[in-house]
Amino acid sequence: MGSIGRVYLFRIPEGEEIISYITRFCEKNNVKIAVVKAIGSLRNPKIAYFVEEEGKYKEIQLKGTYELISLLGNVSLKDGKPFLHAHVSLGNDEGIVFGGHLVEGEVFVAEVYIQEIKGEKLERKPRDNGLALWDELVI
Amino acid sequence: MGSIGRVYLFRIPEGEEIISYITRFCEKNNVKIAVVKAIGSLRNPKIAYFVEEEGKYKEIQLKGTYELISLLGNVSLKDGKPFLHAHVSLGNDEGIVFGGHLVEGEVFVAEVYIQEIKGEKLERKPRDNGLALWDELVI
Amino acid sequence: MGSIGRVYLFRIPEGEEIISYITRFCEKNNVKIAVVKAIGSLRNPKIAYFVEEEGKYKEIQLKGTYELISLLGNVSLKDGKPFLHAHVSLGNDEGIVFGGHLVEGEVFVAEVYIQEIKGEKLERKPRDNGLALWDELVI
C-alpha cells in the first residue's frame, strides 16, 4: 500500500524518443515509483510481443505516424534506476489499431501524465520466464 | 465528488484468474470504490460485446497468450460486494489488437494499479437495458 | 508539478454526446486541468487520424454500437475554457478494435473518471503543425 506523491502533466518535445525521455524525466526528478499515461502521436513505433514459449520478445516495427491511442505504464526500479514499462495501442489512418509492449517511438505529439507513488521499494528482478518482474503478491 | 484513498501497485501471481483475483483483493482490503488499471499478458482471455438490441453479452473466446495492452476498470458495489467492471485491449504476436468487456483471463503477467476513491456509495443496480449500472448523473 | 484536486466517478446519461457532456461537466464544476478516463459503449463514434503532412485531421465515421474499451484524455484551457482532448479504442461485435482521436460519440453507457490537477495554468495554443498544443517541456 502506498500514497500519491507528485504529479506531472506535460508535453514531450517533438522528435524525442518517448521511452528514453520519460526515463530521463524520472531520473532527473528522482521518481522511483509511478504510474504513467500518455496520448498523442508517434512516428515509426517499435512494439513487441513476448513469446512465452521462447522466453523472449518478438519485435514488430511499424512504419509511419500512428495515433497514440493509449500508453499505460509504470515506473519502478531496475538495477537501482527508474525503469519504465509501457504498453501502447496505436491507430493508423483508417482507424485500425496495433499494439503491444512499447520498445521505442519518436514523438510527434505526446501528452504525458506521471503520478508518483510513495511506498515500499518496488523492484524488477530477472525471473526464470525471461522477464524482469516484481515479486508476486500472494493473497 | 470524492477524494483519493489508498493506492496499490503490485503483480498478480502467474496462473491466477485476473477478475476474481482483483475482486478478492478488494474484498480482503475492504475497497468499495476504486479505479483500476493493468498491463501485462493474459492466457486465453474471454471478452464480450454487449448487444444492445438483445440486452445481453456476446462472448468471444480468444486462444493463446495476448499482450494485455490496457485494462481500464472500476470497482463499485453490486449486491453489497465489491464488483470489478473492466475493459481490455489485447495484442497478438503480429500486433493485431482485440478487445472489449473482460469476462476472464489467466494471468501470465499482470501489473495492476488500484486507486481507492473515498466518497458517496456507488452501487450497480439492474436496469431495463439488461445491464447493472450506477444511477446517471444528470447535469 | 502539481497535486491532485477533486475526483469524480460517475455515469453519463444515455443519449448524451460524450465530449460535450464532459466539457460541460468541467465548465460547471470549474475544472481547468484534469486527467480523464472512461469505459462503456458508444453509438456511431466518429474518430480521426491527424495527417502530419497535411496538418489536418482525417475523420473516420464508424456505424453502430462499439464497446468503449478505453478513453484516455486530459482537460486544459483553450481560448480560456476547459477543453477535453481524448483518444479512444473501440471494439465491435467480433472483438476487432478501431481507434484514434475522438471527435464525437453518443453514449449508450459511459463510466467516467475525472481527476483534477491543481498546478500551474496549462493552455493549448495554435502551433505551426496545425494542432493546438501546450508548450513543450524541455529537459
Tab-separated table of C-alpha atoms in Angstrom:
chain	number	residue	atom	x	y	z
A	1	MET	CA	0.000	0.000	0.000
A	2	GLY	CA	1.176	3.493	-0.764
A	3	SER	CA	0.065	7.048	-1.251
A	4	ILE	CA	0.256	9.524	-4.085
A	5	GLY	CA	3.245	11.837	-4.368
A	6	ARG	CA	3.987	14.411	-7.016
A	7	VAL	CA	2.020	14.576	-10.266
A	8	TYR	CA	3.125	15.908	-13.640
A	9	LEU	CA	1.156	16.674	-16.801
A	10	PHE	CA	3.263	17.906	-19.719
A	11	ARG	CA	4.119	17.663	-23.403
A	12	ILE	CA	7.282	15.945	-24.604
A	13	PRO	CA	9.138	17.920	-27.288
A	14	GLU	CA	8.657	16.735	-30.871
A	15	GLY	CA	11.458	14.488	-32.056
A	16	GLU	CA	12.283	12.939	-28.681
A	17	GLU	CA	12.227	9.158	-28.220
A	18	ILE	CA	9.370	8.637	-25.769
A	19	ILE	CA	10.740	5.827	-23.549
A	20	SER	CA	14.124	7.450	-23.025
A	21	TYR	CA	12.569	10.878	-22.411
A	22	ILE	CA	10.209	9.649	-19.661
A	23	THR	CA	13.028	7.618	-18.100
A	24	ARG	CA	15.282	10.695	-18.116
A	25	PHE	CA	12.463	12.771	-16.623
A	26	CYS	CA	12.109	10.283	-13.754
A	27	GLU	CA	15.862	10.116	-13.144
A	28	LYS	CA	16.097	13.899	-13.100
A	29	ASN	CA	13.162	14.270	-10.694
A	30	ASN	CA	14.088	11.244	-8.608
A	31	VAL	CA	10.765	9.480	-9.331
A	32	LYS	CA	11.247	5.841	-8.320
A	33	ILE	CA	7.694	4.508	-8.377
A	34	ALA	CA	4.944	5.908	-10.595
A	35	VAL	CA	2.077	5.180	-12.909
A	36	VAL	CA	2.225	6.731	-16.363
A	37	LYS	CA	-0.317	7.520	-19.073
A	38	ALA	CA	0.017	9.240	-22.428
A	39	ILE	CA	-1.855	10.085	-25.597
A	40	GLY	CA	-0.563	11.722	-28.760
A	41	SER	CA	1.027	10.588	-31.990
A	42	LEU	CA	4.203	8.541	-32.608
A	43	ARG	CA	6.443	8.107	-35.643
A	44	ASN	CA	7.730	4.637	-36.579
A	45	PRO	CA	6.909	2.980	-33.260
A	46	LYS	CA	8.509	-0.367	-32.500
A	47	ILE	CA	6.346	-2.689	-30.407
A	48	ALA	CA	6.880	-6.228	-29.168
A	49	TYR	CA	5.043	-9.403	-28.192
A	50	PHE	CA	6.506	-11.645	-25.513
A	51	VAL	CA	6.671	-15.252	-26.739
A	52	GLU	CA	6.136	-17.243	-23.570
A	53	GLU	CA	7.482	-20.497	-25.020
A	54	GLU	CA	10.735	-18.865	-26.167
A	55	GLY	CA	11.146	-16.572	-23.164
A	56	LYS	CA	11.835	-13.581	-25.362
A	57	TYR	CA	10.207	-10.692	-27.213
A	58	LYS	CA	9.325	-10.725	-30.900
A	59	GLU	CA	9.649	-7.189	-32.224
A	60	ILE	CA	7.229	-5.562	-34.653
A	61	GLN	CA	8.465	-2.434	-36.445
A	62	LEU	CA	5.638	-0.155	-37.615
A	63	LYS	CA	6.268	2.413	-40.333
A	64	GLY	CA	4.780	5.884	-40.486
A	65	THR	CA	2.898	8.010	-37.996
A	66	TYR	CA	0.285	6.489	-35.662
A	67	GLU	CA	-2.184	7.997	-33.245
A	68	LEU	CA	-1.005	7.084	-29.755
A	69	ILE	CA	-4.408	5.932	-28.509
A	70	SER	CA	-3.200	4.742	-25.134
A	71	LEU	CA	0.057	4.408	-23.316
A	72	LEU	CA	-0.311	2.759	-19.920
A	73	GLY	CA	2.803	2.109	-17.916
A	74	ASN	CA	4.587	2.107	-14.634
A	75	VAL	CA	7.952	3.148	-13.262
A	76	SER	CA	9.853	1.071	-10.729
A	77	LEU	CA	13.481	0.296	-10.031
A	78	LYS	CA	15.630	-1.988	-12.181
A	79	ASP	CA	19.318	-2.268	-11.400
A	80	GLY	CA	18.810	0.614	-8.970
A	81	LYS	CA	17.465	3.056	-11.584
A	82	PRO	CA	13.977	4.202	-12.635
A	83	PHE	CA	12.671	1.876	-15.339
A	84	LEU	CA	9.554	2.475	-17.467
A	85	HIS	CA	7.417	-0.459	-18.560
A	86	ALA	CA	4.769	0.690	-21.046
A	87	HIS	CA	2.169	-0.869	-23.324
A	88	VAL	CA	0.578	1.038	-26.195
A	89	SER	CA	-2.227	0.939	-28.692
A	90	LEU	CA	-1.673	2.785	-31.955
A	91	GLY	CA	-4.113	3.764	-34.700
A	92	ASN	CA	-3.397	4.176	-38.406
A	93	ASP	CA	-5.124	6.440	-40.953
A	94	GLU	CA	-8.033	4.010	-41.312
A	95	GLY	CA	-8.567	3.651	-37.571
A	96	ILE	CA	-7.050	0.145	-37.477
A	97	VAL	CA	-5.312	-0.493	-34.165
A	98	PHE	CA	-1.965	-2.170	-33.473
A	99	GLY	CA	-0.349	-2.617	-30.120
A	100	GLY	CA	1.799	-4.368	-27.585
A	101	HIS	CA	4.814	-3.724	-25.386
A	102	LEU	CA	6.426	-0.422	-26.400
A	103	VAL	CA	10.094	-0.696	-27.379
A	104	GLU	CA	10.560	2.791	-28.820
A	105	GLY	CA	8.836	5.548	-30.741
A	106	GLU	CA	9.651	9.038	-31.929
A	107	VAL	CA	7.338	11.707	-30.555
A	108	PHE	CA	5.256	13.771	-32.928
A	109	VAL	CA	2.970	14.724	-30.031
A	110	ALA	CA	2.969	13.219	-26.530
A	111	GLU	CA	0.838	14.460	-23.662
A	112	VAL	CA	2.064	12.587	-20.609
A	113	TYR	CA	0.735	12.149	-17.098
A	114	ILE	CA	3.058	10.840	-14.377
A	115	GLN	CA	1.724	10.122	-10.901
A	116	GLU	CA	4.335	9.283	-8.300
A	117	ILE	CA	3.567	6.560	-5.757
A	118	LYS	CA	5.150	6.800	-2.348
A	119	GLY	CA	5.551	3.479	-0.584
A	120	GLU	CA	7.771	0.469	-0.218
A	121	LYS	CA	10.542	-0.067	-2.751
A	122	LEU	CA	9.292	-1.781	-5.921
A	123	GLU	CA	12.000	-3.554	-7.845
A	124	ARG	CA	12.269	-5.626	-11.033
A	125	LYS	CA	14.379	-8.768	-10.812
A	126	PRO	CA	15.181	-11.320	-13.537
A	127	ARG	CA	12.849	-14.349	-13.447
A	128	ASP	CA	13.014	-17.823	-14.924
A	129	ASN	CA	10.487	-16.911	-17.622
A	130	GLY	CA	12.879	-14.418	-19.215
A	131	LEU	CA	11.239	-11.263	-17.839
A	132	ALA	CA	12.323	-8.801	-15.144
A	133	LEU	CA	9.372	-8.629	-12.750
A	134	TRP	CA	8.321	-7.523	-9.286
A	135	ASP	CA	7.709	-10.116	-6.595
A	136	GLU	CA	4.218	-11.592	-6.810
A	137	LEU	CA	1.608	-10.513	-4.301
A	138	VAL	CA	0.034	-13.673	-2.928
A	139	ILE	CA	-3.328	-13.252	-1.196
B	1	MET	CA	-17.267	14.203	-5.716
B	2	GLY	CA	-14.741	12.245	-3.725
B	3	SER	CA	-11.128	12.060	-2.740
B	4	ILE	CA	-8.370	9.533	-3.173
B	5	GLY	CA	-7.825	6.860	-0.564
B	6	ARG	CA	-5.307	4.038	-0.527
B	7	VAL	CA	-3.311	3.133	-3.624
B	8	TYR	CA	-1.793	-0.224	-4.547
B	9	LEU	CA	0.693	-1.196	-7.261
B	10	PHE	CA	1.500	-4.908	-7.422
B	11	ARG	CA	1.916	-8.028	-9.530
B	12	ILE	CA	-0.696	-10.783	-9.571
B	13	PRO	CA	0.790	-14.284	-9.301
B	14	GLU	CA	1.057	-16.236	-12.550
B	15	GLY	CA	-1.844	-18.620	-13.066
B	16	GLU	CA	-4.478	-16.578	-11.215
B	17	GLU	CA	-7.707	-15.557	-12.974
B	18	ILE	CA	-7.433	-11.772	-13.152
B	19	ILE	CA	-11.040	-10.676	-12.476
B	20	SER	CA	-11.501	-12.960	-9.469
B	21	TYR	CA	-8.076	-12.048	-8.040
B	22	ILE	CA	-8.727	-8.276	-8.134
B	23	THR	CA	-12.212	-8.807	-6.710
B	24	ARG	CA	-10.771	-10.897	-3.888
B	25	PHE	CA	-8.088	-8.264	-3.282
B	26	CYS	CA	-10.788	-5.596	-2.898
B	27	GLU	CA	-12.919	-7.756	-0.615
B	28	LYS	CA	-9.926	-8.543	1.575
B	29	ASN	CA	-8.865	-4.889	1.823
B	30	ASN	CA	-12.405	-3.553	2.058
B	31	VAL	CA	-12.049	-1.440	-1.108
B	32	LYS	CA	-15.575	-0.448	-2.141
B	33	ILE	CA	-14.930	2.220	-4.765
B	34	ALA	CA	-11.816	2.361	-6.934
B	35	VAL	CA	-10.369	2.867	-10.368
B	36	VAL	CA	-8.185	0.092	-11.737
B	37	LYS	CA	-5.538	-0.172	-14.447
B	38	ALA	CA	-3.334	-3.031	-15.553
B	39	ILE	CA	-0.822	-4.096	-18.180
B	40	GLY	CA	0.791	-7.471	-18.705
B	41	SER	CA	-0.007	-10.638	-20.610
B	42	LEU	CA	-3.076	-12.919	-20.432
B	43	ARG	CA	-3.674	-16.519	-21.477
B	44	ASN	CA	-6.901	-17.486	-23.272
B	45	PRO	CA	-8.803	-14.304	-22.404
B	46	LYS	CA	-12.556	-14.301	-22.858
B	47	ILE	CA	-14.028	-10.937	-23.862
B	48	ALA	CA	-17.552	-9.829	-24.664
B	49	TYR	CA	-19.553	-7.326	-26.690
B	50	PHE	CA	-22.881	-6.098	-25.340
B	51	VAL	CA	-25.591	-6.437	-27.982
B	52	GLU	CA	-27.876	-3.512	-27.260
B	53	GLU	CA	-30.812	-4.899	-29.245
B	54	GLU	CA	-30.723	-8.236	-27.413
B	55	GLY	CA	-29.893	-6.840	-23.979
B	56	LYS	CA	-27.107	-9.373	-23.468
B	57	TYR	CA	-23.416	-10.023	-23.996
B	58	LYS	CA	-21.982	-11.973	-26.927
B	59	GLU	CA	-18.840	-13.729	-25.735
B	60	ILE	CA	-15.636	-14.023	-27.728
B	61	GLN	CA	-13.136	-16.668	-26.592
B	62	LEU	CA	-9.559	-15.906	-27.636
B	63	LYS	CA	-6.963	-18.694	-27.722
B	64	GLY	CA	-3.319	-18.357	-26.759
B	65	THR	CA	-1.354	-15.671	-24.948
B	66	TYR	CA	-2.000	-11.970	-25.604
B	67	GLU	CA	-0.226	-8.828	-24.509
B	68	LEU	CA	-2.551	-7.057	-22.076
B	69	ILE	CA	-2.197	-3.625	-23.660
B	70	SER	CA	-4.721	-1.903	-21.453
B	71	LEU	CA	-7.099	-2.843	-18.700
B	72	LEU	CA	-9.231	0.064	-17.543
B	73	GLY	CA	-11.841	-0.596	-14.935
B	74	ASN	CA	-13.634	0.438	-11.820
B	75	VAL	CA	-14.800	-1.117	-8.595
B	76	SER	CA	-18.148	-0.329	-7.022
B	77	LEU	CA	-20.778	-2.238	-5.065
B	78	LYS	CA	-23.097	-4.836	-6.572
B	79	ASP	CA	-25.337	-6.840	-4.254
B	80	GLY	CA	-23.388	-5.285	-1.394
B	81	LYS	CA	-19.980	-6.574	-2.512
B	82	PRO	CA	-17.032	-5.060	-4.434
B	83	PHE	CA	-17.563	-5.637	-8.150
B	84	LEU	CA	-14.953	-5.055	-10.874
B	85	HIS	CA	-16.036	-3.823	-14.294
B	86	ALA	CA	-13.101	-3.902	-16.712
B	87	HIS	CA	-12.484	-3.406	-20.430
B	88	VAL	CA	-9.332	-4.624	-22.129
B	89	SER	CA	-7.336	-4.398	-25.322
B	90	LEU	CA	-5.160	-7.380	-26.188
B	91	GLY	CA	-2.394	-7.771	-28.777
B	92	ASN	CA	-1.356	-10.925	-30.607
B	93	ASP	CA	2.077	-11.885	-31.985
B	94	GLU	CA	1.577	-9.703	-35.057
B	95	GLY	CA	0.492	-6.653	-33.063
B	96	ILE	CA	-3.159	-7.041	-34.081
B	97	VAL	CA	-5.474	-5.820	-31.326
B	98	PHE	CA	-8.680	-7.382	-29.995
B	99	GLY	CA	-10.783	-6.090	-27.170
B	100	GLY	CA	-13.997	-5.496	-25.298
B	101	HIS	CA	-15.544	-6.196	-21.936
B	102	LEU	CA	-13.309	-8.595	-19.961
B	103	VAL	CA	-15.052	-11.787	-18.819
B	104	GLU	CA	-11.985	-13.710	-17.647
B	105	GLY	CA	-8.324	-14.334	-18.369
B	106	GLU	CA	-5.489	-16.324	-16.848
B	107	VAL	CA	-2.560	-14.225	-15.731
B	108	PHE	CA	0.826	-14.785	-17.300
B	109	VAL	CA	1.920	-11.343	-16.080
B	110	ALA	CA	-0.310	-8.639	-14.583
B	111	GLU	CA	0.936	-5.365	-13.141
B	112	VAL	CA	-2.065	-3.767	-11.502
B	113	TYR	CA	-2.773	-0.317	-10.103
B	114	ILE	CA	-5.756	0.181	-7.790
B	115	GLN	CA	-6.674	3.653	-6.582
B	116	GLU	CA	-9.364	3.790	-3.942
B	117	ILE	CA	-11.962	6.561	-4.128
B	118	LYS	CA	-13.491	7.799	-0.902
B	119	GLY	CA	-16.923	9.310	-1.317
B	120	GLU	CA	-20.605	8.541	-1.509
B	121	LYS	CA	-21.688	4.941	-2.019
B	122	LEU	CA	-21.606	3.904	-5.668
B	123	GLU	CA	-23.851	0.989	-6.470
B	124	ARG	CA	-24.793	-1.063	-9.528
B	125	LYS	CA	-28.480	-1.837	-9.955
B	126	PRO	CA	-30.200	-3.854	-12.686
B	127	ARG	CA	-31.594	-1.652	-15.487
B	128	ASP	CA	-34.133	-2.182	-18.252
B	129	ASN	CA	-31.389	-2.471	-20.868
B	130	GLY	CA	-30.041	-5.666	-19.311
B	131	LEU	CA	-27.019	-4.099	-17.586
B	132	ALA	CA	-26.265	-3.413	-13.914
B	133	LEU	CA	-25.377	0.275	-13.793
B	134	TRP	CA	-24.923	3.235	-11.468
B	135	ASP	CA	-27.525	5.972	-11.405
B	136	GLU	CA	-26.998	8.520	-14.178
B	137	LEU	CA	-25.527	11.898	-13.317
B	138	VAL	CA	-27.776	14.487	-14.943
B	139	ILE	CA	-26.284	17.972	-15.334
C	1	MET	CA	4.495	19.796	-10.986
C	2	GLY	CA	1.078	19.739	-9.406
C	3	SER	CA	-1.108	17.957	-6.945
C	4	ILE	CA	-4.420	16.177	-7.118
C	5	GLY	CA	-7.636	18.079	-6.546
C	6	ARG	CA	-11.196	16.822	-6.702
C	7	VAL	CA	-12.059	13.430	-8.176
C	8	TYR	CA	-15.306	12.316	-9.772
C	9	LEU	CA	-16.558	8.870	-10.778
C	10	PHE	CA	-19.980	8.830	-12.426
C	11	ARG	CA	-22.160	7.607	-15.275
C	12	ILE	CA	-23.148	9.877	-18.155
C	13	PRO	CA	-26.842	9.637	-19.069
C	14	GLU	CA	-27.671	7.533	-22.115
C	15	GLY	CA	-28.088	9.605	-25.264
C	16	GLU	CA	-25.638	12.361	-24.345
C	17	GLU	CA	-22.729	13.224	-26.667
C	18	ILE	CA	-19.687	12.256	-24.617
C	19	ILE	CA	-17.215	15.047	-25.481
C	20	SER	CA	-19.721	17.850	-24.960
C	21	TYR	CA	-21.027	16.295	-21.724
C	22	ILE	CA	-17.572	16.027	-20.113
C	23	THR	CA	-16.717	19.551	-21.284
C	24	ARG	CA	-19.955	20.866	-19.791
C	25	PHE	CA	-19.245	18.984	-16.573
C	26	CYS	CA	-15.822	20.650	-16.301
C	27	GLU	CA	-17.220	24.102	-17.076
C	28	LYS	CA	-19.936	23.686	-14.477
C	29	ASN	CA	-17.512	22.490	-11.794
C	30	ASN	CA	-14.742	24.890	-12.800
C	31	VAL	CA	-12.293	22.059	-13.570
C	32	LYS	CA	-9.458	23.628	-15.575
C	33	ILE	CA	-6.827	20.885	-15.535
C	34	ALA	CA	-7.626	17.186	-15.262
C	35	VAL	CA	-6.938	13.701	-16.487
C	36	VAL	CA	-9.913	11.703	-17.733
C	37	LYS	CA	-10.648	8.015	-18.253
C	38	ALA	CA	-13.783	6.205	-19.358
C	39	ILE	CA	-15.139	2.816	-20.335
C	40	GLY	CA	-18.576	1.906	-21.649
C	41	SER	CA	-20.267	1.695	-25.004
C	42	LEU	CA	-20.712	4.351	-27.727
C	43	ARG	CA	-23.098	4.648	-30.660
C	44	ASN	CA	-21.815	5.808	-34.056
C	45	PRO	CA	-18.499	7.181	-32.783
C	46	LYS	CA	-16.534	9.489	-35.081
C	47	ILE	CA	-12.775	9.219	-34.704
C	48	ALA	CA	-9.905	10.935	-36.504
C	49	TYR	CA	-6.291	10.488	-37.558
C	50	PHE	CA	-4.034	13.522	-37.758
C	51	VAL	CA	-2.248	13.624	-41.108
C	52	GLU	CA	1.073	15.204	-40.261
C	53	GLU	CA	1.929	16.120	-43.873
C	54	GLU	CA	-1.395	17.914	-44.407
C	55	GLY	CA	-1.618	19.469	-40.942
C	56	LYS	CA	-5.187	18.319	-40.502
C	57	TYR	CA	-7.393	15.510	-39.260
C	58	LYS	CA	-8.883	12.818	-41.491
C	59	GLU	CA	-12.202	11.757	-39.984
C	60	ILE	CA	-13.450	8.186	-39.761
C	61	GLN	CA	-17.172	7.704	-39.126
C	62	LEU	CA	-17.994	4.355	-37.517
C	63	LYS	CA	-21.541	2.969	-37.688
C	64	GLY	CA	-23.289	1.055	-34.942
C	65	THR	CA	-22.535	0.468	-31.272
C	66	TYR	CA	-18.982	-0.185	-30.073
C	67	GLU	CA	-17.551	-1.199	-26.721
C	68	LEU	CA	-15.647	1.820	-25.399
C	69	ILE	CA	-12.540	-0.134	-24.420
C	70	SER	CA	-10.521	2.878	-23.366
C	71	LEU	CA	-10.907	6.603	-23.316
C	72	LEU	CA	-7.789	8.398	-22.120
C	73	GLY	CA	-7.797	12.157	-22.141
C	74	ASN	CA	-6.941	15.393	-20.467
C	75	VAL	CA	-8.584	18.712	-19.789
C	76	SER	CA	-6.726	22.003	-20.089
C	77	LEU	CA	-7.587	25.515	-21.194
C	78	LYS	CA	-8.175	26.528	-24.798
C	79	ASP	CA	-9.385	30.052	-25.522
C	80	GLY	CA	-9.846	30.439	-21.780
C	81	LYS	CA	-12.264	27.493	-21.429
C	82	PRO	CA	-11.914	23.845	-20.330
C	83	PHE	CA	-11.084	21.720	-23.365
C	84	LEU	CA	-11.110	17.910	-23.481
C	85	HIS	CA	-8.603	16.058	-25.646
C	86	ALA	CA	-9.417	12.355	-25.743
C	87	HIS	CA	-8.271	9.251	-27.607
C	88	VAL	CA	-10.325	6.077	-27.723
C	89	SER	CA	-10.210	2.433	-28.652
C	90	LEU	CA	-13.488	0.818	-29.666
C	91	GLY	CA	-14.440	-2.835	-30.114
C	92	ASN	CA	-17.030	-4.298	-32.466
C	93	ASP	CA	-19.095	-7.480	-32.069
C	94	GLU	CA	-16.181	-9.649	-33.192
C	95	GLY	CA	-13.699	-8.031	-30.814
C	96	ILE	CA	-11.950	-6.123	-33.630
C	97	VAL	CA	-10.608	-2.804	-32.375
C	98	PHE	CA	-10.706	0.634	-34.023
C	99	GLY	CA	-9.402	3.832	-32.574
C	100	GLY	CA	-7.881	7.281	-32.748
C	101	HIS	CA	-8.655	10.828	-31.694
C	102	LEU	CA	-12.282	11.036	-30.508
C	103	VAL	CA	-14.393	13.601	-32.375
C	104	GLU	CA	-17.810	12.611	-31.028
C	105	GLY	CA	-19.897	9.680	-29.896
C	106	GLU	CA	-23.344	9.113	-28.467
C	107	VAL	CA	-23.362	7.480	-25.059
C	108	PHE	CA	-25.038	4.137	-24.602
C	109	VAL	CA	-23.056	3.626	-21.377
C	110	ALA	CA	-20.166	5.758	-20.118
C	111	GLU	CA	-18.469	5.329	-16.748
C	112	VAL	CA	-16.153	8.295	-16.401
C	113	TYR	CA	-13.348	9.144	-14.002
C	114	ILE	CA	-12.133	12.745	-13.785
C	115	GLN	CA	-9.154	13.622	-11.608
C	116	GLU	CA	-8.469	17.317	-11.217
C	117	ILE	CA	-4.859	18.524	-11.222
C	118	LYS	CA	-4.002	21.614	-9.247
C	119	GLY	CA	-0.958	23.449	-10.512
C	120	GLU	CA	0.265	26.000	-12.995
C	121	LYS	CA	-2.057	27.033	-15.819
C	122	LEU	CA	-1.932	24.612	-18.758
C	123	GLU	CA	-3.035	26.125	-22.014
C	124	ARG	CA	-3.384	24.998	-25.627
C	125	LYS	CA	-2.110	27.404	-28.271
C	126	PRO	CA	-2.166	27.052	-32.068
C	127	ARG	CA	1.121	25.667	-33.458
C	128	ASP	CA	2.700	25.620	-36.918
C	129	ASN	CA	1.863	21.931	-37.360
C	130	GLY	CA	-1.888	22.624	-37.327
C	131	LEU	CA	-2.545	21.470	-33.760
C	132	ALA	CA	-3.382	23.395	-30.574
C	133	LEU	CA	-0.802	22.204	-28.040
C	134	TRP	CA	0.759	23.005	-24.692
C	135	ASP	CA	4.289	24.387	-24.552
C	136	GLU	CA	6.913	21.649	-24.748
C	137	LEU	CA	8.750	20.632	-21.589
C	138	VAL	CA	12.443	20.610	-22.452
C	139	ILE	CA	14.716	18.690	-20.062
